[in-house]
XYZ file of C-alpha atoms in Angstrom:
768
model
C 0.133 0.179 -0.049
C 0.990 3.254 -0.944
C 2.429 5.210 2.376
C 0.198 8.556 2.468
C 2.510 10.661 5.160
C 4.323 13.839 3.973
C 8.212 13.194 3.826
C 8.422 16.025 6.934
C 6.545 13.742 9.140
C 9.429 11.434 8.859
C 11.289 10.040 12.377
C 14.299 12.615 10.936
C 12.899 15.383 9.057
C 15.426 16.916 6.436
C 14.736 20.434 8.011
C 17.017 21.915 5.116
C 13.969 21.100 2.761
C 10.756 23.274 2.917
C 8.466 20.336 2.302
C 5.624 22.301 2.603
C 5.891 23.417 -0.695
C 6.789 20.761 -2.334
C 4.160 18.022 -0.871
C 1.242 20.975 -0.885
C -1.578 21.081 -3.011
C -4.973 18.603 -4.394
C -3.334 17.914 -7.174
C 0.415 16.657 -5.447
C -1.375 14.328 -3.550
C -3.271 13.536 -6.812
C -0.325 12.478 -8.093
C 1.283 10.205 -5.423
C -1.923 8.173 -5.663
C -1.835 7.841 -9.454
C 2.229 7.123 -9.454
C 0.940 3.986 -6.556
C -1.556 2.768 -8.428
C 1.457 2.725 -11.870
C 3.742 1.142 -9.361
C 1.700 -1.486 -8.407
C 0.604 -2.113 -12.123
C 4.459 -1.846 -13.146
C 5.149 -4.376 -10.374
C 3.796 -7.441 -12.982
C 6.703 -6.325 -15.623
C 9.281 -6.413 -12.658
C 7.767 -9.688 -11.797
C 8.993 -10.876 -15.025
C 12.238 -9.446 -15.928
C 13.396 -9.848 -12.277
C 16.335 -7.299 -12.256
C 15.700 -3.868 -11.836
C 18.764 -3.117 -14.549
C 16.816 -5.399 -17.493
C 13.455 -3.043 -16.789
C 12.522 -1.895 -19.813
C 10.192 0.938 -18.469
C 12.920 2.569 -17.024
C 13.920 3.268 -20.816
C 10.808 4.551 -22.832
C 12.255 7.791 -23.632
C 15.588 6.481 -25.341
C 13.675 3.657 -26.897
C 11.468 6.006 -28.265
C 14.100 7.572 -30.094
C 15.866 4.898 -31.332
C 12.101 3.493 -32.745
C 12.657 6.764 -34.901
C 15.298 6.056 -36.025
C 14.178 2.981 -37.562
C 10.852 4.831 -38.767
C 13.033 7.531 -40.889
C 15.254 4.441 -41.996
C 12.769 2.901 -43.477
C 10.993 5.215 -44.380
C 13.555 7.233 -46.476
C 13.774 3.409 -47.877
C 10.134 3.353 -48.976
C 9.937 7.108 -50.443
C 12.495 5.691 -52.850
C 9.370 3.772 -54.893
C 6.366 5.900 -53.796
C 4.771 7.710 -56.706
C 1.877 9.801 -56.643
C -1.773 9.454 -58.098
C -3.835 7.533 -56.108
C -3.690 4.119 -58.888
C 0.123 5.020 -58.815
C 0.730 4.881 -55.187
C -1.783 1.852 -54.539
C 0.621 0.043 -57.465
C 3.809 1.410 -55.999
C 2.665 -0.398 -52.236
C 1.628 -3.050 -53.811
C 5.454 -3.690 -55.438
C 6.773 -3.018 -52.487
C 4.707 -5.959 -50.993
C 5.601 -8.533 -53.560
C 9.393 -8.810 -52.616
C 11.218 -9.561 -49.107
C 12.951 -6.405 -49.338
C 9.998 -4.119 -49.224
C 7.457 -6.192 -47.455
C 10.260 -6.193 -44.712
C 10.758 -2.373 -45.124
C 6.902 -1.417 -45.080
C 6.345 -3.763 -42.076
C 9.466 -2.774 -39.949
C 8.147 1.323 -41.119
C 4.875 0.377 -39.262
C 5.315 -1.842 -36.447
C 8.434 0.774 -35.388
C 5.654 3.428 -35.853
C 3.148 1.940 -33.521
C 5.845 0.915 -30.979
C 6.958 4.617 -30.959
C 3.166 5.578 -29.965
C 3.285 3.140 -27.275
C 6.885 3.549 -25.860
C 6.100 7.404 -26.154
C 2.821 7.199 -24.096
C 4.199 5.152 -21.451
C 6.928 7.707 -21.029
C 4.534 10.423 -20.701
C 2.327 8.969 -18.438
C 5.886 8.288 -16.066
C 7.002 11.980 -16.487
C 3.241 12.779 -15.633
C 2.824 10.812 -12.388
C 6.505 11.070 -11.468
C 5.265 15.337 -11.391
C 8.138 15.614 -13.846
C 6.298 18.474 -15.602
C 6.150 21.701 -13.470
C 8.463 24.977 -13.199
C 11.321 24.882 -15.311
C 10.420 21.082 -16.878
C 7.043 22.992 -18.038
C 8.917 23.313 -21.632
C 10.284 19.831 -22.235
C 6.635 18.272 -21.013
C 5.189 21.161 -23.771
C 7.240 19.879 -26.181
C 7.327 16.128 -25.692
C 3.031 15.794 -25.516
C 2.584 17.894 -28.914
C 5.827 15.485 -30.316
C 3.528 12.464 -30.321
C 0.700 14.390 -31.388
C 2.716 15.207 -34.199
C 3.801 11.458 -34.586
C 0.259 10.269 -34.804
C -0.725 12.872 -37.593
C 2.399 11.056 -39.613
C 1.362 7.909 -38.689
C -2.353 8.854 -39.943
C -1.291 10.243 -43.263
C 1.072 7.262 -43.539
C -2.064 4.733 -43.884
C -3.520 7.258 -45.971
C -1.113 7.450 -48.318
C -1.974 4.073 -49.363
C -4.993 4.636 -51.247
C -6.631 1.050 -50.238
C -10.772 0.199 -48.804
C -8.690 2.193 -45.245
C -7.707 5.342 -47.196
C -11.300 5.291 -48.245
C -13.167 5.285 -44.822
C -10.546 8.340 -43.872
C -12.099 9.997 -47.374
C -15.758 9.730 -45.559
C -14.115 10.967 -42.240
C -13.040 13.677 -44.387
C -16.102 14.357 -46.089
C -17.875 14.745 -42.870
C -15.232 17.112 -41.419
C -15.149 19.532 -44.469
C -18.049 19.394 -46.518
C -20.090 21.699 -44.596
C -18.218 24.593 -45.751
C -18.268 25.856 -49.645
C -14.476 25.308 -49.656
C -14.192 21.814 -48.119
C -16.883 20.570 -50.623
C -15.374 22.220 -53.241
C -11.572 20.837 -52.672
C -12.799 17.272 -52.165
C -14.840 17.171 -55.468
C -12.160 18.304 -57.163
C -9.679 16.474 -55.726
C -10.199 14.034 -53.917
C -14.122 11.653 -54.274
C -14.525 12.420 -57.933
C -13.733 12.053 -61.632
C -12.137 15.120 -61.699
C -9.440 14.255 -59.051
C -7.840 13.067 -62.088
C -4.760 10.657 -61.500
C -5.299 12.100 -57.661
C -1.276 13.315 -57.607
C -2.113 16.556 -55.869
C -3.815 15.447 -52.861
C -1.565 12.325 -52.909
C 0.982 15.364 -53.138
C -0.443 17.139 -50.128
C -0.344 13.825 -47.785
C 3.201 13.334 -48.298
C 4.279 16.611 -47.865
C 1.910 16.406 -44.417
C 3.918 13.245 -43.643
C 7.593 14.302 -44.508
C 6.866 17.777 -43.109
C 5.966 16.625 -39.753
C 8.325 14.240 -39.361
C 10.913 16.899 -39.652
C 8.765 18.587 -37.208
C 9.293 15.784 -34.812
C 12.760 15.561 -35.000
C 12.612 19.685 -34.134
C 10.794 19.084 -31.578
C 12.885 16.343 -30.393
C 15.778 18.539 -29.500
C 14.026 20.990 -28.013
C 12.805 18.419 -25.857
C 16.531 17.569 -25.139
C 18.128 20.627 -25.112
C 18.195 21.657 -21.632
C 19.702 18.699 -20.307
C 23.546 18.689 -19.744
C 24.125 14.828 -20.775
C 21.813 14.249 -23.773
C 20.954 9.983 -23.622
C 19.780 9.964 -27.301
C 20.100 6.104 -27.440
C 19.029 3.454 -25.140
C 21.710 0.821 -23.641
C 23.163 -1.541 -26.172
C 21.340 -4.530 -24.485
C 18.012 -2.578 -25.369
C 19.377 -1.754 -29.013
C 19.456 -4.988 -29.617
C 16.295 -6.615 -27.560
C 13.754 -3.719 -29.232
C 15.474 -4.137 -32.772
C 16.060 -7.781 -33.278
C 11.923 -7.803 -31.865
C 11.305 -5.230 -34.167
C 12.800 -6.941 -37.568
C 11.129 -10.667 -36.255
C 8.270 -9.602 -36.005
C 8.828 -7.639 -39.444
C 9.208 -10.481 -41.336
C 7.631 -12.964 -39.117
C 4.244 -11.124 -39.610
C 3.608 -8.866 -43.174
C 1.552 -6.299 -43.517
C -0.856 -7.088 -46.555
C -2.250 -5.540 -48.583
C -6.323 -4.425 -48.565
C -8.240 -3.633 -51.751
C -7.465 -0.267 -53.809
C -10.159 2.335 -53.272
C -13.519 2.027 -55.516
C -16.177 4.287 -55.883
C -17.940 1.989 -56.602
C -18.080 -0.343 -53.717
C -19.264 0.435 -49.688
C -15.648 -0.769 -47.558
C -15.879 -3.562 -45.637
C -14.543 -4.638 -42.533
C -11.163 -2.818 -42.255
C -8.286 -3.236 -39.548
C -8.460 -0.713 -37.182
C -5.060 -0.134 -35.301
C -5.888 1.701 -31.946
C -2.698 3.393 -31.494
C -3.009 5.707 -34.337
C -6.899 5.026 -35.861
C -8.709 5.825 -32.396
C -10.660 8.481 -33.433
C -11.730 6.423 -37.108
C -14.931 5.630 -35.224
C -15.714 8.959 -34.151
C -14.987 10.628 -37.478
C -17.590 8.714 -38.629
C -20.182 9.205 -36.102
C -19.933 12.155 -34.039
C -21.185 15.737 -35.063
C -17.647 16.567 -36.759
C -17.109 19.861 -34.684
C -18.080 18.372 -31.425
C -15.769 15.650 -31.672
C -12.665 18.143 -33.266
C -13.178 20.722 -31.333
C -13.014 18.131 -27.993
C -10.341 16.303 -29.589
C -7.729 19.775 -29.713
C -9.666 21.365 -26.233
C -8.211 17.693 -24.383
C -5.001 18.409 -26.830
C -4.515 21.537 -25.514
C -5.318 20.728 -21.511
C -2.089 17.964 -21.934
C -0.410 20.273 -23.590
C -0.480 23.246 -20.950
C -0.880 20.854 -18.449
C 2.044 22.787 -16.279
C 0.169 26.128 -16.750
C -3.576 24.252 -15.870
C -2.308 23.285 -12.775
C -0.697 25.860 -11.340
C 1.835 24.080 -9.142
C 3.370 26.069 -7.069
C 6.892 26.908 -7.901
C 9.583 25.210 -5.929
C 12.384 27.552 -4.749
C 15.056 26.935 -6.715
C 18.887 26.813 -5.646
C 20.515 29.767 -3.508
C 24.212 30.552 -3.711
C 25.568 31.694 -0.955
C 28.502 34.297 -2.424
C 30.425 34.251 0.715
C 31.034 30.753 1.295
C 31.266 29.471 -2.342
C 34.783 28.654 -3.309
C 34.612 28.166 -7.377
C 35.363 24.734 -7.192
C 32.945 24.486 -10.634
C 31.356 21.071 -8.654
C 28.240 22.218 -8.860
C 28.188 22.757 -12.598
C 29.830 19.396 -13.317
C 27.019 17.600 -11.460
C 23.897 19.602 -12.341
C 21.415 17.511 -14.808
C 19.751 20.417 -16.560
C 22.299 23.613 -16.986
C 20.976 25.324 -14.211
C 24.120 26.291 -12.719
C 27.025 27.767 -14.492
C 30.609 29.312 -12.696
C 31.103 33.559 -13.736
C 34.116 35.247 -12.759
C 33.632 36.959 -9.987
C 33.686 40.782 -9.866
C 34.455 41.610 -6.243
C 38.227 40.683 -5.268
C 38.971 37.658 -3.268
C 40.751 34.812 -2.998
C 37.965 32.329 -5.076
C 38.149 33.957 -8.774
C 34.561 31.937 -9.893
C 31.402 31.999 -8.855
C 28.486 29.792 -9.326
C 25.353 31.090 -10.695
C 21.739 29.729 -10.806
C 19.756 29.894 -13.964
C 16.230 29.799 -11.927
C 14.444 29.753 -15.058
C 16.361 25.972 -15.425
C 16.708 24.996 -11.688
C 14.515 21.713 -11.119
C 15.561 22.284 -7.071
C 16.509 18.705 -7.169
C 19.214 19.659 -4.716
C 21.964 17.070 -6.714
C 23.999 19.958 -7.299
C 24.215 20.631 -2.944
C 25.379 17.028 -2.516
C 28.602 17.903 -4.661
C 29.078 21.342 -2.589
C 32.586 20.939 0.430
C 31.059 24.439 2.227
C 27.458 24.225 1.957
C 27.675 27.141 0.138
C 24.229 25.987 -2.014
C 20.522 25.595 -0.301
C 16.963 24.931 -1.321
C 15.345 28.507 -1.435
C 16.547 30.232 1.912
C 16.446 26.594 3.737
C 20.049 26.384 5.684
C 21.819 23.045 4.961
C 23.544 23.017 8.212
C 20.023 21.280 9.686
C 20.578 18.288 7.268
C 24.012 17.600 8.911
C 22.863 17.999 12.214
C 20.503 15.123 11.778
C 22.608 12.781 10.529
C 24.866 13.252 13.499
C 22.246 13.479 16.152
C 20.849 9.894 15.965
C 23.181 8.368 18.585
C 23.588 4.377 17.603
C 20.810 4.159 15.749
C 21.135 2.968 11.414
C 20.648 6.124 9.178
C 17.921 5.504 6.093
C 18.428 8.678 3.781
C 15.948 8.325 1.340
C 14.911 10.211 -1.315
C 11.271 12.086 -1.901
C 9.669 8.860 -4.436
C 10.357 5.995 -2.033
C 9.351 8.147 1.183
C 5.906 8.634 -0.748
C 5.895 5.256 -1.376
C 8.143 2.225 0.465
C 7.982 4.506 3.766
C 6.061 1.869 5.390
C 8.490 -0.322 4.209
C 11.155 1.211 6.374
C 12.816 -0.233 9.325
C 11.029 1.289 12.451
C 14.428 1.226 14.317
C 16.432 3.367 11.537
C 16.314 7.001 11.699
C 15.280 8.085 8.249
C 16.183 11.633 6.788
C 14.041 12.199 3.527
C 15.725 13.802 0.436
C 14.288 15.326 -2.825
C 16.763 13.310 -4.683
C 19.406 10.829 -3.209
C 21.799 13.011 -4.703
C 21.671 15.222 -2.224
C 23.437 13.720 -0.132
C 27.456 14.564 0.586
C 29.256 11.749 0.845
C 30.550 13.364 4.260
C 26.865 12.841 5.700
C 27.483 9.392 5.613
C 31.283 9.585 6.477
C 30.699 11.959 10.035
C 27.233 10.112 10.474
C 29.387 6.457 10.984
C 31.532 9.140 13.273
C 29.485 10.223 15.574
C 28.120 6.607 16.540
C 25.657 5.406 13.751
C 25.400 2.010 13.607
C 24.784 2.400 9.312
C 23.717 4.365 7.060
C 22.007 3.249 4.277
C 21.361 5.013 0.622
C 17.537 4.244 -1.136
C 17.668 5.794 -4.382
C 15.738 4.838 -7.694
C 17.338 2.146 -10.044
C 19.042 2.991 -12.578
C 17.851 5.433 -15.633
C 14.379 5.450 -13.209
C 15.695 8.735 -11.106
C 13.388 11.072 -11.229
C 16.346 13.784 -11.764
C 18.066 11.461 -13.945
C 21.453 11.380 -12.199
C 20.993 11.495 -8.463
C 21.652 8.229 -7.803
C 24.294 7.936 -10.461
C 26.734 10.790 -8.965
C 25.825 9.290 -5.204
C 27.036 6.264 -5.942
C 30.344 7.339 -8.029
C 31.275 9.355 -5.216
C 30.911 6.942 -2.672
C 32.843 4.436 -5.050
C 35.253 7.323 -5.220
C 35.166 7.713 -8.935
C 33.489 11.275 -8.552
C 34.416 14.177 -6.662
C 33.419 15.224 -3.702
C 35.002 11.076 -2.874
C 33.863 9.300 0.228
C 37.055 9.491 2.486
C 39.457 6.472 2.144
C 39.554 5.895 5.811
C 35.433 4.841 5.826
C 35.411 2.264 2.609
C 35.219 -0.162 5.268
C 32.469 1.288 7.112
C 28.700 0.201 7.090
C 27.840 2.085 4.428
C 25.198 0.775 1.722
C 23.405 1.723 -0.655
C 20.213 0.049 -2.309
C 18.621 1.289 -5.730
C 14.912 -0.150 -5.984
C 11.593 0.735 -7.401
C 9.871 3.365 -4.922
C 7.512 1.148 -3.715
C 10.237 -1.865 -2.980
C 11.751 -0.056 -0.416
C 11.841 -3.467 1.896
C 14.527 -4.332 0.604
C 16.620 -1.707 1.505
C 16.614 -3.371 5.521
C 18.642 -6.478 3.836
C 20.742 -3.554 2.314
C 21.902 -2.643 5.649
C 22.532 -5.875 6.720
C 25.343 -7.094 4.338
C 28.957 -6.215 4.448
C 30.055 -2.729 2.990
C 29.406 -2.444 -0.665
C 27.687 -6.328 -0.923
C 24.037 -4.116 -0.682
C 21.293 -5.301 -2.943
C 22.310 -4.489 -5.699
C 25.904 -3.296 -4.793
C 26.661 -0.530 -7.040
C 24.584 1.459 -9.455
C 26.751 -0.062 -12.748
C 25.973 -3.441 -11.794
C 22.676 -2.231 -13.038
C 24.434 0.152 -15.764
C 25.666 -2.997 -17.013
C 23.133 -5.365 -17.792
C 22.759 -8.878 -16.782
C 24.510 -11.724 -18.214
C 22.869 -13.621 -21.346
C 20.228 -15.666 -18.786
C 18.946 -12.560 -16.979
C 17.671 -11.125 -20.943
C 16.020 -14.169 -21.827
C 12.795 -13.069 -19.516
C 13.092 -9.537 -20.828
C 13.638 -10.378 -24.346
C 10.813 -12.915 -24.507
C 8.314 -10.291 -22.427
C 9.369 -7.389 -25.224
C 8.767 -10.051 -27.756
C 5.447 -11.031 -26.460
C 4.446 -7.475 -26.036
C 5.372 -6.843 -29.394
C 3.175 -9.571 -30.754
C 0.329 -8.781 -29.112
C 0.638 -4.486 -30.089
C 0.662 -5.980 -33.425
C -2.356 -7.783 -33.212
C -4.196 -5.429 -31.622
C -3.115 -3.066 -34.518
C -5.189 -5.042 -36.756
C -8.572 -5.085 -34.621
C -11.255 -5.437 -37.392
C -13.790 -2.269 -37.691
C -16.732 -1.962 -39.493
C -17.280 1.151 -40.933
C -21.002 0.615 -41.536
C -23.403 1.081 -44.687
C -22.156 -2.516 -46.669
C -25.622 -3.828 -45.687
C -27.147 -1.352 -48.286
C -26.867 -0.144 -51.451
C -26.585 3.887 -52.940
C -26.643 6.078 -54.763
C -23.392 9.110 -54.744
C -23.953 12.092 -56.440
C -21.048 15.184 -56.877
C -22.359 18.400 -58.267
C -20.212 21.303 -59.486
C -22.055 23.569 -61.541
C -21.856 27.119 -62.937
C -25.482 27.243 -61.893
C -28.378 28.620 -63.696
C -26.290 28.443 -66.937
C -26.172 25.318 -69.225
C -23.997 22.431 -68.705
C -22.027 23.264 -71.930
C -20.953 26.654 -70.764
C -17.600 28.059 -70.396
C -16.294 28.476 -67.370
C -15.494 32.061 -68.251
C -18.634 32.754 -69.683
C -21.112 35.471 -68.119
C -23.655 34.406 -65.710
C -27.215 35.167 -66.987
C -29.324 37.929 -65.214
C -31.826 35.125 -64.441
C -29.345 32.498 -63.300
C -31.177 30.293 -60.342
C -29.714 27.867 -57.626
C -29.341 24.383 -59.165
C -31.833 21.865 -57.830
C -31.093 18.232 -58.543
C -34.626 15.816 -58.010
C -33.775 12.146 -57.617
C -36.376 8.939 -57.978
C -35.896 5.774 -57.826
C -38.533 3.663 -58.695
C -41.256 6.601 -59.099
C -40.688 7.469 -55.694
C -38.712 11.045 -55.045
C -35.559 10.575 -52.862
C -34.129 13.637 -53.175
C -35.069 17.195 -54.199
C -32.679 19.438 -52.629
C -31.893 23.184 -54.150
C -28.276 24.401 -53.472
C -27.518 27.760 -53.161
C -24.576 29.681 -54.876
C -21.497 29.868 -53.227
C -18.380 31.432 -53.546
C -16.348 28.649 -55.104
C -13.763 28.552 -58.397
C -14.422 32.067 -58.273
C -17.364 32.726 -59.584
C -21.087 31.124 -58.170
C -21.069 28.115 -58.890
C -23.688 25.312 -56.841
C -22.218 22.293 -54.924
C -23.410 19.143 -53.521
C -22.019 15.681 -52.298
C -25.173 13.586 -51.098
C -25.343 9.884 -50.264
C -28.585 8.398 -50.686
C -29.022 4.603 -49.170
C -31.287 2.365 -51.154
C -32.435 -1.498 -50.522
C -30.478 -3.766 -52.619
C -31.543 -4.793 -55.845
C -32.816 -3.793 -59.653
C -34.035 0.048 -58.945
C -35.569 2.626 -61.569
C -33.031 5.527 -61.182
C -33.462 9.227 -62.985
C -31.464 11.766 -61.943
C -32.566 15.704 -63.243
C -30.956 18.806 -62.790
C -32.532 21.992 -62.971
C -30.360 24.779 -63.427
C -32.744 27.573 -64.272
C -31.864 27.552 -68.280
C -32.625 24.236 -69.010
C -33.956 20.735 -67.165
C -31.838 18.225 -67.992
C -32.245 14.418 -67.501
C -28.637 13.811 -66.185
C -29.046 9.831 -65.654
C -31.736 7.522 -66.394
C -31.776 3.811 -66.531
C -32.492 0.675 -64.493
C -29.918 -0.679 -62.467
C -29.249 -3.346 -60.095
C -27.142 -2.791 -57.101
C -25.845 -5.574 -54.490
C -25.022 -4.666 -50.854
C -22.336 -2.309 -50.677
C -22.335 -1.474 -54.318
C -22.522 2.542 -55.270
C -24.205 4.099 -58.070
C -21.714 7.231 -58.900
C -23.265 10.727 -60.896
C -20.646 13.006 -61.672
C -22.264 16.465 -62.933
C -19.074 18.795 -62.771
C -18.440 21.571 -65.403
C -14.995 22.113 -64.731
C -14.457 17.767 -65.089
C -12.161 18.563 -68.485
C -9.895 21.368 -67.064
C -9.127 18.994 -63.970
C -8.416 15.850 -66.285
C -6.105 18.462 -68.614
C -4.397 19.472 -65.248
C -4.085 15.278 -64.204
C -2.559 14.774 -67.563
C 0.082 17.555 -68.100
C 1.568 15.959 -64.569
C 1.611 12.886 -66.576
C 3.346 14.193 -69.192
C 6.369 15.696 -66.647
C 6.461 12.572 -65.060
C 9.294 10.664 -66.433
C 10.154 6.984 -65.236
C 9.444 5.236 -68.421
C 7.580 1.804 -67.524
C 5.834 2.486 -64.846
C 4.109 6.141 -66.267
C 3.829 8.148 -69.696
C 7.674 9.699 -68.960
C 6.233 12.187 -72.239
C 8.203 14.767 -72.141
C 11.253 13.158 -72.549
C 10.322 12.759 -75.794
C 8.140 15.447 -76.557
C 8.708 19.068 -75.826
C 6.308 21.660 -75.289
C 8.250 23.948 -77.501
C 7.013 24.354 -80.718
C 10.666 25.158 -81.730
C 11.983 22.453 -79.843
C 12.040 18.727 -81.533
C 13.464 15.931 -79.308
C 12.982 12.058 -80.284
C 9.376 12.841 -81.132
C 7.474 15.506 -82.388
C 6.617 18.624 -80.354
C 3.647 18.914 -78.255
C 3.807 22.668 -79.447
C 0.347 23.037 -81.264
C -0.557 19.311 -81.166
C -4.579 19.896 -80.744
C -4.566 21.942 -83.955
C -2.431 19.603 -86.040
C -4.503 16.728 -84.681
C -7.404 18.004 -85.586
C -6.719 17.655 -89.575
C -4.468 15.006 -89.047
C -6.221 11.802 -90.486
C -9.244 12.031 -92.148
C -11.864 10.919 -90.896
C -10.548 11.244 -86.875
C -11.268 14.250 -84.547
C -8.251 15.537 -82.995
C -9.366 13.640 -79.771
C -9.477 10.140 -81.632
C -6.227 10.887 -83.696
C -4.662 11.865 -79.638
C -5.723 8.558 -77.904
C -4.736 6.174 -81.107
C -1.222 8.133 -81.240
C -0.994 7.044 -77.749
C -2.743 3.623 -78.047
C -1.120 2.473 -81.254
C 2.010 4.501 -82.399
C 2.723 3.608 -85.542
C -0.634 3.367 -87.035
C 0.265 6.824 -88.789
C 3.892 8.239 -88.429
C 4.458 11.473 -89.223
C 7.006 12.570 -91.344
C 10.235 12.515 -90.640
C 10.521 10.192 -87.863
C 10.590 6.497 -88.204
C 8.781 3.938 -87.086
C 9.047 1.845 -83.814
C 10.318 4.586 -81.911
C 7.190 4.705 -79.592
C 6.267 1.760 -77.191
C 3.115 0.762 -78.268
C 2.813 -0.910 -74.088
C 0.850 2.279 -73.058
C -2.355 0.771 -72.371
C -0.512 -1.796 -70.311
C 1.659 0.872 -68.042
C -1.605 3.572 -67.764
C -4.623 3.231 -66.591
C -7.787 4.119 -69.285
C -8.063 6.947 -67.067
C -4.740 8.335 -67.534
C -4.835 8.233 -71.124
C -7.954 10.109 -70.856
C -6.466 12.625 -68.574
C -3.513 12.983 -71.772
C -5.495 12.914 -74.196
C -7.568 16.087 -72.286
C -4.032 18.132 -71.630
C -2.736 17.706 -75.120
C -6.523 19.108 -76.516
C -5.572 21.941 -74.390
C -2.479 22.691 -76.795
C -3.281 24.807 -79.572
C -1.294 26.542 -81.726
C -1.372 30.544 -81.172
C-alpha cells in the first residue's frame, strides 16, 4: 500500500528542505496516488524481468528515439519507390509488398511507428505521475506531448497514402469533417472524391508533404525536448538496442502488413483493420458530429500540452548560492543535469575568482548540486543546509537511512522502524561526508535508498551518489570510511523494504552492490526473460493493430451524386462566360422506382472564383434492381442527367458526377502525367516530346499538337487521333520520324483514366 505520509512527518526530518512547498496542493496528492497505482501495475513487469537493470519501463524515452531512427531509415527507403496518384501509389505499395525486402521494410516502418507511439505514451505517463512536468520542466513537457501528437498525424497520413479501403474510410471521415463548408466541399469534389480528381497526384502530394514535413517537425521537437539537459541520452543501453531492434525485425519478417483492396468508388468499404494506436478517433469521425469531436480533441490536447500551466502548481524554490561561501570549485556545474548552474568571473576581489550562478528558469530544485558542495554554499531556497548535517549526526547508535522523495512517499511503510529516516528531494543531494560524519558520530550503519538506474526522477542523482561513494567522482568518500557500514540500495519506490536487507550486508555488498551493476546490464541468461517479454508485447501490439472495424453501410446499396456546376447556365457553357441575369440556384431531383428520394436546391457559393452550386449526396437504397432518374434544373434548362435501370448488390454504389470543370481537371492530371519521367511505370512524355513548338526531341513537338491533330488523319477527330497515337503509335507515323520509336504498351502502363487525362491535356495545346 502506498504510504501517504508527507516527508516532513518522518522520524528524522530534513529541515534543509521546505517539504510544505514540495508536498502542498490537491494535485500533488492526486499524482502521488496515481504513481502508487502505476507502481502496482508495474510490479507485473518487474516480476517478469526480475532485475531492475533490464526493466524496459526505465528506458521508454530513449527506446522511442531509437524507434524513430528505424522509422526514418525505413521511411526513406519506402519513399524512393513511392509514386504520386491514386492508382499509382497503390501499385507502388503493392509492388513493395510483392518482394521480401520491400515487404520487410514496410512492416518495419509500420510496426516501429506503432511501438514508438506506445513507448512514448508510457514515457509520458511515467513523467506525469512522477511530477516531472512543472516549473522548469514545463517546456520539455509541452514539446514532448506535442511531439507525440505530431507523430500521430504522421502515422495517420502514412495509412492514407496507400489509397486502399482504409483510405476510403478516411475519405468518408474527411467528407464529414469539411463538406459543411463550400471551400471544403469544392476541394473534395475537385481533388478527392470524384473523377475530377484525375490521377489524384495533387491530393497525394499534399498527404506526403504533411507526412514528410511533420516528420521533420518531430525531429525539431525532439531536439528542443532534450536541449536543456547537460548530458543527453539519445540511445538506450546496447542491450536494449539489441532487444528492441531484434524484436522489431523478427515481428516484421514474421507478420507482413499485407494489402487491402484499392479504393473503389463503386463499393462501400467493408471491414478494415483498425489500428487503435493511431486510428482510435476513426470510429468517432464516422458517427459523432465533427465539430464536437474535433473541438473536444483539440481542447483535450491543449489541456495536456499546457497541463503545467493549467494545474498552477506552486513553483519550488530554486537553488540559492551564498557568495561568501562559494569557492568556485565547479563541482556543482559538472553535476547539474539541467544546465541550471554556470561559473562566472567574480566582480569583487577575493581568493576565489569564480562564482556559481543559478539560472532559475532551468532549476528543478532537485538538490543534486548540494551534494557536491564542500562548503555548504548552496541551499534549496532559503532553507539552510546545516540542519541536514545535524540530523545525520545526532541519531546516536541508530541506523540511518537516507531516502529520496519518491521512496518516502511510496515505500516509507516498509522501512525499518528502528532506523532514523532522513528524506531528501533526490538521494543525489547527500554529500559523502554526511555518511562519514554519521558513522563517526556513532551511527550503526548508513543506507542510501534511491531509484533504480535510469529511473531517477532527476536523471543522475543516484549515479552521482554511487560514484562519490565509490571514489570515482568528486567529492569522494574518504578512504578511511571504505570499510564502514555504508551501503546503497537502488530500488523501485515501492520496494524500499529490500533496503533493510542492504543494511545487514557487508559494506558495498548491498542489493545491488553498485549502480554500475544495473548500468552494465546482466548476463545472457538474465536477458532471456526481458527479451521474451518484449517479443510477446510486440506481437500482441501488432495483433491489436489489426482489430477489425466495420464502418457500416455495406449492407445497403447507395447512390452517390457529386455536383460542381455553374448555376443557372447550360451544362456546356464555358467557365469564363458571364452568368445570365435570371440565374437561379441548381436543383437536383432524384427518383427511385417512381418515388422522389431527393429534391434539394443548392444555393450559390463563391467557389472556383464564381457563383456555383456544389453538392455531394449519398442516398441509401435497398439492394436490388431499381429505375433511377436524376434531373438537374439549373434555371436555363432541365436536364435528365441519368435515367436507367440498375441492379445494385449490398455494398454497391451508383456514382453520378455533374462536373463542369471535369475537362479542366482532367487536363491538369494529364499535365502531371506529361512531366513524369520514369518510362515503364508512367507516361514519361517529356523525355521525347517538347512543349516548345521550336524544340524537337526524339519525337514531334507537342507545341500546337491539338490544332494539327484535328486535320492529321481524315475521318479522325483531334481526340480520336491523339488517343490512337498513344495506344497504337505506328498506325500513323509523322513524316520525318521513324516508326517503332514509341513503345506500343502504354495501355498496360497507363490506366484508361490516365489516357483520358493525357488526351485532355494535349487538347489544350493549340497553336497560337
